[in-house]
Amino acid sequence: MNKKIQKALAVAATATLALGVVSISQAQAAAKVTTVSIAYQGPLSGGEAQTGIDEQNAVKFALKQYNDTNPAVKVTLVSVDDQGDPSVAGTVAPGTAANKNIIAVVGPAYSGATIASLPYYKAGNLPMISPSATRVSLTNPKDKASYGGPVFHRIPSTDAKQGPALAKYAVQGVTSPKVYVIDDQSSYSTGLRDYVLKQVAKSTLVGKDSIPNDATDFSATLSKIKSTDANVVIYTGYFSQASKLIKQLRGAGYKGVFAGGDGVLNQEFADLAGKDAEGARLTGGTIPLADADPALEVKFKAAMGVASGVYAVESYDATNIILAGIKAGKLTRLAMLNWINAYSGTGVAGNTISFDRFGDTAGAGFINGFVITNGKVVSKGQIK
Amino acid sequence: MFSVLIDQFWSLTISGIALGFIYVLISLGYTMVYGVLRMINFANSEIFMFGTFATVVITRDVFHYTSLTTHSTGFRLVLILLLSLIASMLTSAVVAVFVEFVAYRRLRARGTNKLATLISAIGISIVLSETMRLLTHSRPTGSGRVLEKISLGTLWGANIRIDNVLTIVAASIIFILLDRFVKLSRMGKAIRAVSMNEDASKLMGVNLNRVISTTFLIGGLMTGAASFFFVTVYENTKFNIGFSMGLAAFTAAVLGGIGNIRGAFAGGIALGLLETYASAVLGTQWKAVTVFITLVLVLLFRPNGLFGEAIQQTRA
């Protein structure tokens, strides 16, 4: 036999075998309709990993509680790691969308990653509930490039609320504030920055800068802050850069207020920056689980082996909405989407959760303030 | 726009020079290897990255520094800094020699073309950074503050900080030692001979493999010193830190004239200053744009970089 023909036959035989395996496994899957999957998508590795690990722990906790009740339909978790990075999200989202076992996604955690994932989830009718993506345009139908409807939903309030709250919280108690605003050029950061700038009075704004997310040396920015004599620095990026920035700020002798949004709100910010993080003021449309339901926090610790992190309540609520749908027999993506759109229930914090037609929660509307005290993120309650 | 530059000129200049010295030391890793092999060592960024982790290991694991530990003083401070510097230099040197052995030596012995060596260097670079990524779970690693960043006084209104002074003084000493070594020592002469004419130096009895290994070793030592200063000043590292720092240092080497150690010096300092001034005047978002436009302009008028041809004899 000709060598070429031999090769072609070999390829054909392998392909047939492979297809056979696929069809068998599909048949098996069809036989076992009693198991469905939900995905969690967020940064599980990379600089922002702590955010994703904290959120996913809450998702796992909700799933464990559900599966422990021996339900008719078991639910498994698929972890989707987008590193919080839009370019990575664009490569992992197609696989998530194509996995027909996944009927809903908790996440993505970050706004930029959400925008990059949306085209695939919209095409696959895959419903999403994000516990932490706060960029305003995600629920604005006029913004064609980043509008997430009808599949996107989120629990926390948006940066339209967080921006002004952050600007207010940063200058609280500061006599004659001089505000310097820094962003990291990401979709989340520039969006939040714009809403912060709307609130900061023109007379108090002394400068702004935009530092790429991979910068290591901030000395030029430090010099500008020094030359403008700023006493309030607001950073709208994420915690791993924020920890570098605050270290260099304090190292250069800056004594004023450092404030950040929910991107900075993370225990790892305090861990990485150490003593320099003391007194930093942070905001977020989230409430710590220990404050919302202390008894549940005890159970969480017992089940997961660690304390809950930031956005635990929102991740837990998002997962429970989906689990309630599964209990009600919504086992396809479309049925789940309709379920979520029509959902109305109570969250851990006692708030009513239901979604408007653009995917925002009707009940959410608070932004909490936090201060780093003795190396820990401490909640100071709602920013009025 | 320029008011910041005028107002903060000396403060910007000092931090620009300190950053520049870190670039100088890393770019020596590129320039030394280029000098003898006429090839870019793309793994130099990872040689740098491994060095940064050596300093972290010494401070965090040997001396148990956390981000909450108070800084050290006196003898203990000198001991920790010295041990970290040595550990970083040795780690980077070992990684550099390893890279030469794995990615360069055998390919060279078989007379493969330069493109294959280039790819094998990129390959080993990826292996090194991915290994560290897995070891650190892709997480950033903070380093405790060993050296309190006290101000030594002000000069023309600029705050003179001890970490910047330490970087500038120590890096200058290391640079001068290297310059003298290459100029005066027997091995230095052999390195320069190979750099000028490989075949002729072989005929003169120069052991080529030894010269090349030594060059990688020295390049590694320099890059490792840069790692130490980097962690001391910026107090953090990450598995992919080599990429941005390596790219900047490579740019510095090309700007100064690659293959020329004094060129690396000029290029590094120029780049550090340029980056800092551009960030201050135009905003940090314009830093990279300014740097690369300048690089292209310099290469248009001086294709071999600032010092490329002028001082051939000091080629390393």
XYZ file of C-alpha atoms in Angstrom:
700
model
C 0.000 0.000 0.000
C 1.093 3.483 -0.741
C 2.492 5.235 2.345
C 0.212 8.215 1.866
C -2.879 6.023 1.758
C -1.661 4.206 4.868
C -1.316 7.533 6.675
C -4.738 8.720 5.547
C -6.308 5.480 6.741
C -4.600 5.789 10.089
C -5.888 9.335 10.489
C -9.393 8.272 9.491
C -9.351 5.363 11.933
C -8.199 7.589 14.785
C -10.867 10.152 13.960
C -13.606 7.506 13.910
C -12.438 6.221 17.274
C -12.335 9.673 18.736
C -15.803 10.510 17.429
C -17.069 7.258 18.817
C -15.706 8.133 22.235
C -17.300 11.563 22.035
C -20.713 10.195 21.074
C -20.537 7.603 23.859
C -19.677 10.245 26.428
C -22.508 12.421 25.119
C -24.861 9.515 25.450
C -23.659 8.977 28.997
C -24.194 12.635 29.775
C -27.707 12.465 28.388
C -28.472 9.466 30.544
C -27.297 11.308 33.673
C -29.489 14.411 33.543
C -29.408 14.451 37.308
C -26.062 16.271 37.293
C -25.634 19.777 35.923
C -22.735 22.212 36.194
C -22.392 25.830 36.996
C -19.219 27.776 36.347
C -17.412 30.279 38.462
C -15.337 32.715 36.398
C -12.810 35.105 37.882
C -9.094 35.493 38.564
C -7.947 32.220 40.155
C -4.305 32.848 39.336
C -2.360 36.004 38.550
C -1.984 39.149 40.587
C -5.672 39.388 41.452
C -6.114 35.716 42.355
C -7.216 36.413 45.918
C -10.422 38.054 44.674
C -11.345 34.994 42.642
C -10.350 32.513 45.338
C -12.465 34.382 47.914
C -15.473 34.517 45.608
C -15.121 30.918 44.497
C -14.957 29.775 48.125
C -18.376 31.331 48.683
C -19.694 29.614 45.555
C -18.266 26.288 46.766
C -19.817 26.834 50.180
C -23.274 27.421 48.691
C -22.837 24.339 46.470
C -21.733 22.217 49.409
C -24.760 23.255 51.449
C -26.969 22.427 48.477
C -25.400 19.068 47.621
C -25.391 18.050 51.301
C -29.192 18.058 51.224
C -29.045 15.123 48.766
C -31.023 16.856 46.040
C -32.443 15.069 43.015
C -30.192 17.104 40.760
C -26.545 17.239 41.811
C -24.595 20.334 40.851
C -20.874 20.390 40.085
C -18.612 23.407 39.774
C -16.454 24.265 36.775
C -13.675 26.734 37.668
C -12.898 29.166 34.874
C -9.717 31.154 35.472
C -9.609 34.401 33.482
C -6.896 35.991 35.672
C -9.110 39.091 35.727
C -7.555 39.870 32.367
C -9.721 40.622 29.301
C -7.235 38.975 26.949
C -7.276 35.739 28.966
C -11.072 35.921 29.373
C -11.411 36.039 25.584
C -9.594 32.698 25.346
C -11.390 30.809 28.145
C -14.934 32.070 27.507
C -15.475 30.153 24.231
C -14.785 26.849 26.009
C -17.170 27.729 28.822
C -19.861 28.729 26.341
C -19.359 25.508 24.381
C -19.631 23.259 27.457
C -23.340 22.393 27.325
C -23.282 20.947 30.859
C -22.800 24.453 32.205
C -26.194 26.092 32.590
C -25.159 29.289 34.390
C -22.079 31.294 35.358
C -21.355 33.012 38.644
C -19.110 35.818 37.447
C -17.034 37.044 35.786
C -15.542 38.862 38.730
C -14.051 41.744 36.769
C -15.644 44.195 34.372
C -12.973 44.054 31.651
C -13.055 40.254 31.667
C -16.849 40.383 31.526
C -16.799 42.560 28.403
C -14.378 40.156 26.726
C -16.527 37.114 27.624
C -19.922 38.583 26.713
C -20.023 37.822 22.972
C -19.618 34.072 23.648
C -22.133 33.909 26.491
C -24.678 35.971 24.588
C -24.319 33.660 21.578
C -24.634 30.603 23.838
C -27.562 32.045 25.856
C -25.544 31.361 28.989
C -26.962 33.323 31.938
C -24.461 35.078 34.212
C -24.701 36.644 37.645
C -21.626 38.627 38.609
C -20.892 39.165 42.284
C -18.497 42.037 41.636
C -18.353 43.497 38.100
C -19.364 47.101 38.705
C -18.656 48.963 35.455
C -21.763 50.986 34.611
C -21.803 50.278 30.860
C -22.373 46.524 31.426
C -26.053 47.248 32.066
C -26.422 50.217 29.741
C -28.155 49.110 26.514
C -26.962 52.259 24.750
C -23.374 51.046 25.075
C -23.371 48.426 22.330
C -19.769 47.316 22.948
C -20.173 46.319 26.560
C -23.898 45.906 27.253
C -24.448 42.437 28.716
C -28.179 41.978 28.253
C -30.051 39.720 28.254
C -27.618 37.221 29.809
C -25.703 39.478 32.225
C -26.894 40.188 35.776
C -25.082 41.533 38.805
C -25.622 41.710 42.546
C -23.669 44.824 43.660
C -24.554 48.376 42.795
C -22.560 50.040 40.044
C -19.673 52.463 39.910
C -22.194 55.231 39.290
C -22.912 54.826 43.012
C -19.440 53.750 44.088
C -17.541 56.615 42.410
C -19.275 59.440 44.299
C -19.222 57.401 47.529
C -15.478 56.813 47.168
C -14.843 60.498 46.488
C -16.885 61.436 49.554
C -15.308 58.806 51.803
C -11.763 59.762 50.780
C -12.109 63.376 51.911
C -14.177 62.710 55.035
C -12.718 64.682 57.946
C -9.924 66.162 55.814
C -9.736 69.924 56.180
C -9.073 71.664 52.855
C -8.638 68.470 50.817
C -6.411 68.436 47.747
C -7.345 65.385 45.748
C -5.125 63.485 43.307
C -6.806 60.734 41.260
C -4.927 57.794 39.680
C -6.306 55.045 37.420
C -4.683 51.933 35.924
C -6.092 52.262 32.369
C -8.357 49.172 32.677
C -12.079 49.311 31.774
C -13.077 49.070 35.424
C -10.579 51.637 36.573
C -11.265 54.341 34.005
C -15.022 53.898 34.463
C -14.797 54.259 38.229
C -12.388 57.188 37.824
C -14.889 59.104 35.710
C -17.579 58.706 38.381
C -15.105 59.716 41.095
C -14.135 62.817 39.127
C -17.794 63.819 38.785
C -18.042 64.036 42.558
C -14.681 65.652 43.342
C -15.187 69.417 43.429
C -13.167 71.185 40.725
C -11.539 73.383 43.332
C -10.210 70.398 45.295
C -8.898 68.329 42.378
C -5.178 69.073 42.060
C -4.147 66.453 39.538
C -4.589 63.028 37.954
C -2.429 60.356 36.397
C -2.918 57.104 34.569
C -0.420 54.340 35.357
C -0.289 51.116 33.300
C -1.192 48.017 35.285
C 2.323 46.553 34.987
C 4.293 49.605 36.107
C 6.874 49.111 38.843
C 8.291 52.578 39.324
C 5.908 55.328 40.405
C 8.481 58.020 41.175
C 7.204 60.448 38.522
C 3.686 60.219 39.914
C 5.028 60.617 43.444
C 6.828 63.781 42.393
C 3.636 65.142 40.877
C 1.699 64.384 44.034
C 4.374 66.119 46.036
C 4.479 69.147 43.770
C 0.684 69.546 43.930
C 0.793 69.169 47.710
C -2.061 66.661 47.534
C -3.324 65.252 50.821
C -5.847 62.774 49.409
C -4.835 60.166 46.815
C -7.628 58.119 45.226
C -6.571 55.026 43.266
C -9.247 53.331 41.155
C -7.284 50.221 40.121
C -6.761 46.812 41.702
C -5.044 45.738 44.909
C -1.749 44.283 43.673
C -0.749 47.580 42.029
C -2.298 49.541 44.893
C -0.011 47.782 47.374
C 3.059 48.816 45.348
C 1.763 52.361 44.974
C 1.012 52.905 48.654
C 4.412 51.456 49.647
C 6.198 53.888 47.362
C 3.951 56.768 48.460
C 4.659 56.187 52.136
C 8.319 55.521 51.351
C 8.496 58.944 49.709
C 7.097 60.517 52.861
C 3.445 60.997 51.846
C 1.354 61.343 54.994
C -2.119 62.012 53.562
C -5.150 59.810 52.912
C -4.976 56.864 50.515
C -8.335 55.676 49.217
C -9.386 52.991 46.761
C -12.495 51.310 45.400
C -13.626 47.701 45.506
C -10.706 46.704 43.264
C -8.377 47.476 46.158
C -10.773 46.130 48.785
C -9.006 42.873 49.611
C -7.182 41.424 52.582
C -4.187 40.756 50.339
C -3.790 44.510 49.811
C -3.117 44.842 53.552
C -0.897 41.753 53.545
C 1.268 42.916 50.637
C 1.619 46.528 51.728
C 2.066 45.786 55.444
C 2.346 48.770 57.735
C 2.079 51.201 54.838
C -1.526 50.137 54.251
C -2.652 51.239 57.730
C -5.485 53.724 57.599
C -6.182 53.245 53.899
C -9.855 53.946 53.130
C -11.630 51.564 50.786
C -15.150 51.253 49.410
C -17.278 48.511 47.936
C -20.888 47.607 47.259
C -20.404 44.611 49.474
C -20.987 43.663 53.064
C -18.718 41.199 54.910
C -20.400 37.863 55.601
C -19.463 38.152 59.292
C -21.506 41.376 59.480
C -24.411 40.195 57.336
C -24.914 36.870 59.119
C -22.406 35.981 61.873
C -23.845 32.472 62.302
C -23.372 31.736 58.612
C -19.774 32.975 58.823
C -19.127 30.391 61.549
C -20.542 27.667 59.316
C -18.509 29.005 56.396
C -15.282 28.789 58.380
C -16.095 25.283 59.537
C -16.899 24.101 56.017
C -14.198 25.903 54.048
C -11.388 26.031 56.601
C -10.843 29.754 56.014
C -12.711 32.935 56.837
C -14.848 34.411 54.068
C -13.303 37.107 51.892
C -14.502 40.120 49.982
C -17.700 39.673 47.928
C -18.515 36.416 49.737
C -22.106 37.507 50.415
C -22.677 38.515 46.793
C -21.122 35.299 45.435
C -23.174 33.217 47.858
C -26.373 35.040 46.905
C -25.639 34.692 43.177
C -25.025 30.951 43.545
C -28.184 30.457 45.592
C -30.330 32.172 42.965
C -29.065 29.668 40.407
C -29.439 26.740 42.818
C -33.020 27.780 43.547
C -33.632 27.646 39.800
C -32.165 24.145 39.587
C -34.383 23.056 42.492
C -37.328 24.444 40.553
C -36.361 22.215 37.623
C -34.729 24.812 35.392
C -32.077 22.590 33.859
C -31.437 24.302 30.549
C -29.749 27.624 29.872
C -32.899 29.233 28.530
C -35.072 28.034 31.411
C -32.403 29.285 33.834
C -32.208 32.658 32.089
C -35.982 33.111 32.379
C -35.810 32.011 36.020
C -33.128 34.579 36.873
C -34.925 37.360 35.013
C -38.132 36.651 36.954
C -36.382 35.945 40.272
C -37.299 37.766 43.438
C -35.918 36.666 46.793
C -34.035 37.659 49.889
C -30.241 37.809 50.125
C -28.055 36.938 53.107
C -28.013 40.560 54.237
C -31.816 40.617 54.313
C -32.083 42.666 51.121
C -34.556 41.864 48.368
C -32.865 40.723 45.173
C -34.564 40.968 41.822
C -33.178 42.088 38.500
C -34.399 44.875 36.262
C -34.523 44.300 32.517
C -30.941 45.462 32.084
C -29.502 43.073 34.681
C -29.039 45.385 37.650
C -30.490 44.419 41.018
C -33.418 46.517 42.055
C -32.563 46.178 45.726
C -28.853 47.051 45.673
C -27.949 50.603 46.357
C -25.484 50.805 49.195
C -21.734 51.337 49.257
C -19.862 50.435 52.415
C -16.698 52.043 53.737
C -13.704 50.051 55.023
C -10.478 51.048 56.759
C -7.286 48.995 57.069
C -6.792 48.700 60.820
C -3.968 46.638 62.361
C -3.394 44.883 59.060
C -7.048 43.877 58.598
C -9.883 45.173 56.398
C -12.442 46.535 58.861
C -15.961 47.491 57.773
C -17.168 50.913 58.863
C -20.702 50.622 57.566
C -22.600 52.391 54.844
C -21.234 55.614 53.344
C -23.909 58.251 53.658
C 2.745 70.732 32.050
C 6.411 71.489 32.578
C 5.811 72.987 36.005
C 6.179 69.553 37.625
C 9.492 69.036 35.864
C 10.804 72.408 36.995
C 9.384 72.111 40.483
C 10.531 68.527 41.071
C 13.549 68.424 38.758
C 16.124 67.116 41.235
C 13.786 64.713 42.927
C 12.875 63.260 39.517
C 16.518 63.205 38.493
C 17.635 61.255 41.540
C 14.936 58.597 41.231
C 15.546 58.478 37.471
C 19.243 57.829 38.015
C 18.548 55.159 40.653
C 16.180 53.395 38.261
C 18.765 53.930 35.516
C 21.429 52.117 37.536
C 19.167 49.089 37.851
C 18.736 49.165 34.065
C 22.514 49.511 33.635
C 23.203 46.346 35.596
C 20.556 44.303 33.764
C 21.628 45.624 30.382
C 25.174 44.473 31.152
C 23.745 40.945 31.115
C 22.550 41.531 27.545
C 25.543 43.471 26.357
C 28.255 41.132 27.693
C 26.697 38.112 25.981
C 26.097 40.068 22.799
C 29.713 41.204 22.862
C 31.116 37.689 22.651
C 28.365 35.763 20.862
C 26.724 38.467 18.712
C 23.456 37.065 20.010
C 20.771 38.402 22.298
C 20.318 36.389 25.473
C 16.550 36.487 25.704
C 16.651 34.527 28.949
C 18.351 37.433 30.724
C 14.950 38.721 31.894
C 14.393 35.423 33.733
C 17.943 35.507 35.126
C 16.879 38.822 36.642
C 13.585 37.419 37.928
C 15.301 34.507 39.704
C 17.661 36.982 41.352
C 14.764 38.982 42.790
C 13.367 35.854 44.402
C 16.766 35.082 45.956
C 16.624 38.370 47.869
C 13.039 37.643 48.915
C 14.030 34.187 50.168
C 16.881 35.600 52.236
C 14.780 38.322 53.857
C 11.527 36.407 54.202
C 12.629 32.841 54.873
C 16.074 33.185 56.413
C 15.500 36.349 58.446
C 11.708 35.901 58.754
C 10.741 39.328 57.513
C 7.046 39.890 56.916
C 5.428 43.045 55.631
C 4.744 43.950 59.278
C 8.278 43.394 60.646
C 10.116 46.551 61.635
C 13.209 47.455 59.647
C 16.708 46.526 60.785
C 19.610 48.722 61.791
C 23.355 48.488 62.349
C 25.238 45.255 61.855
C 22.106 43.171 61.281
C 21.016 45.508 58.493
C 24.398 45.312 56.757
C 24.443 41.542 57.183
C 20.985 41.056 55.647
C 21.680 43.432 52.762
C 25.064 41.880 52.023
C 23.747 38.319 52.190
C 20.802 39.239 49.948
C 23.114 40.890 47.428
C 25.425 37.875 47.343
C 22.516 35.439 47.146
C 20.925 37.331 44.264
C 24.192 37.645 42.356
C 25.044 33.967 42.816
C 21.545 32.764 41.944
C 21.445 34.815 38.768
C 24.987 33.738 37.862
C 24.096 30.052 38.319
C 20.944 30.469 36.220
C 22.960 32.326 33.551
C 25.590 29.575 33.335
C 22.797 26.997 33.231
C 21.154 28.882 30.354
C 24.459 28.961 28.485
C 24.979 25.266 29.015
C 21.475 24.210 28.026
C 20.479 26.712 25.371
C 23.754 27.755 23.790
C 26.713 25.419 24.226
C 25.515 22.266 22.526
C 23.873 24.139 19.691
C 27.073 26.099 19.176
C 29.163 22.937 19.225
C 27.027 21.516 16.429
C 27.314 24.691 14.422
C 23.577 25.371 14.235
C 22.542 28.716 12.883
C 21.918 31.660 15.173
C 18.171 31.503 14.745
C 18.011 28.093 16.427
C 19.984 29.403 19.387
C 17.697 32.401 19.606
C 14.639 30.177 19.787
C 16.232 27.879 22.351
C 17.018 30.937 24.496
C 13.410 32.114 24.238
C 12.328 28.565 25.076
C 14.425 28.367 28.215
C 13.201 31.821 29.179
C 9.589 30.632 29.022
C 10.432 27.461 30.963
C 12.075 29.523 33.712
C 9.246 32.029 34.082
C 6.529 29.358 33.942
C 8.376 27.335 36.586
C 8.342 30.343 38.882
C 4.698 30.995 38.004
C 3.776 27.495 39.160
C 5.936 27.751 42.277
C 4.326 31.050 43.310
C 0.811 30.251 42.003
C 1.136 33.362 39.774
C 0.862 35.557 42.854
C 2.846 38.727 43.476
C 5.354 38.379 46.283
C 5.948 41.253 48.642
C 9.210 41.726 50.467
C 9.439 43.101 53.993
C 11.145 46.437 54.504
C 14.646 45.641 55.733
C 16.032 49.063 54.960
C 13.998 51.929 56.394
C 13.719 54.495 53.612
C 15.000 57.381 55.645
C 15.871 60.702 54.144
C 19.546 61.633 54.303
C 18.726 65.283 53.760
C 17.616 67.448 50.913
C 19.577 68.577 47.899
C 18.122 71.452 45.854
C 14.767 70.668 47.390
C 14.946 66.973 46.504
C 14.610 64.348 49.158
C 17.741 62.169 49.161
C 16.608 58.724 50.207
C 18.947 56.079 51.520
C 17.727 53.321 49.163
C 18.388 55.507 46.125
C 21.831 56.454 47.414
C 22.650 52.827 48.169
C 21.621 51.801 44.651
C 23.592 54.569 42.964
C 26.772 54.132 45.032
C 26.865 50.331 45.126
C 25.900 49.948 41.469
C 28.623 52.445 40.495
C 31.211 50.433 42.408
C 30.060 47.189 40.786
C 30.139 48.829 37.362
C 33.645 50.216 37.851
C 34.886 46.815 39.057
C 33.474 45.191 35.940
C 34.936 47.849 33.668
C 38.388 47.390 35.252
C 38.088 43.611 35.106
C 37.305 43.619 31.399
C 40.035 46.177 30.716
C 42.860 44.813 32.818
C 42.484 41.158 33.773
C 43.716 38.272 31.653
C 40.180 36.903 31.317
C 38.902 40.377 30.481
C 41.401 40.624 27.669
C 40.344 37.208 26.409
C 36.703 38.331 26.460
C 37.573 41.417 24.444
C 39.657 39.388 22.047
C 36.799 36.969 21.363
C 34.483 39.943 20.971
C 36.723 41.501 18.302
C 37.633 38.400 16.374
C 36.594 34.962 17.448
C 38.731 33.011 14.987
C 41.890 34.987 15.595
C 41.560 34.636 19.363
C 41.068 30.883 19.003
C 44.280 30.739 17.000
C 45.980 32.651 19.799
C 45.046 29.884 22.217
C 41.999 31.443 23.895
C 39.697 28.771 25.314
C 36.449 29.835 23.686
C 34.065 27.783 25.838
C 35.616 29.077 29.017
C 35.427 32.658 27.834
C 31.786 32.290 26.872
C 30.825 30.628 30.166
C 32.671 33.325 32.098
C 30.856 35.997 30.117
C 27.490 34.485 30.992
C 28.634 34.188 34.604
C 29.648 37.850 34.778
C 26.477 38.955 32.997
C 24.508 36.918 35.543
C 26.364 38.480 38.466
C 25.552 41.968 37.174
C 21.897 41.104 36.520
C 21.682 39.509 39.984
C 22.982 42.684 41.587
C 20.220 44.559 39.746
C 17.676 42.118 41.197
C 18.839 42.909 44.710
C 18.575 46.669 44.202
C 15.180 46.251 42.578
C 13.725 44.364 45.554
C 15.353 46.725 48.052
C 13.838 49.782 46.375
C 10.471 48.431 45.199
C 9.907 45.645 47.758
C 8.025 43.280 45.503
C 8.469 40.812 42.698
C 6.463 38.465 40.521
C 7.123 35.620 38.091
C 6.712 37.947 35.098
C 8.703 40.874 36.485
C 11.541 40.012 34.083
C 9.499 40.865 31.032
C 9.030 44.586 31.597
C 12.385 45.101 33.301
C 14.193 42.954 30.728
C 12.608 44.811 27.834
C 13.584 48.159 29.357
C 17.171 47.013 29.978
C 17.453 45.554 26.490
C 16.241 48.898 25.140
C 18.888 50.607 27.262
C 21.570 48.312 25.863
C 20.511 49.053 22.284
C 20.228 52.762 23.012
C 23.775 52.851 24.348
C 25.152 50.540 21.674
C 24.801 46.853 22.350
C 28.033 44.997 22.993
C 29.617 48.016 24.599
C 29.680 48.112 28.395
C 30.069 51.875 28.662
C 27.254 52.152 26.156
C 25.108 50.069 28.488
C 25.938 52.513 31.237
C 24.958 55.544 29.194
C 21.869 53.816 27.802
C 20.655 52.692 31.223
C 21.000 56.085 32.860
C 19.493 57.836 29.822
C 16.523 55.478 29.825
C 15.910 55.830 33.568
C 15.903 59.616 33.273
C 13.856 59.653 30.088
C 11.160 57.404 31.568
C 10.915 59.482 34.726
C 10.859 62.863 32.969
C 8.377 61.677 30.331
C 6.040 60.290 33.015
C 6.192 63.558 34.902
C 5.678 65.867 31.928
C 3.302 63.916 29.682
C 1.691 61.540 32.198
C 2.718 57.980 32.949
C 0.551 56.627 30.141
C 2.949 58.257 27.653
C 6.113 56.758 29.120
C 6.494 53.787 26.768
C 5.557 55.872 23.716
C 8.200 58.464 24.528
C 10.872 55.864 25.220
C 10.408 53.995 21.970
C 10.067 57.096 19.819
C 13.364 58.268 21.286
C 14.948 54.877 20.629
C 13.851 54.900 16.999
C 15.115 58.459 16.550
C 18.498 57.641 18.098
C 18.870 54.569 15.909
C 17.951 56.605 12.813
C 20.899 58.900 13.384
C 23.234 56.470 15.133
C 22.343 52.975 13.949
C 24.803 51.408 16.397
C 23.466 53.293 19.401
C 25.047 56.136 21.285
C 28.403 54.428 21.842
C 28.198 51.640 19.297
C 31.234 52.445 17.211
C 32.999 55.146 19.144
C 34.888 53.029 21.626
C 35.314 49.689 19.929
C 38.301 48.758 22.027
C 36.290 48.562 25.205
C 33.899 46.077 23.695
C 33.219 43.363 26.175
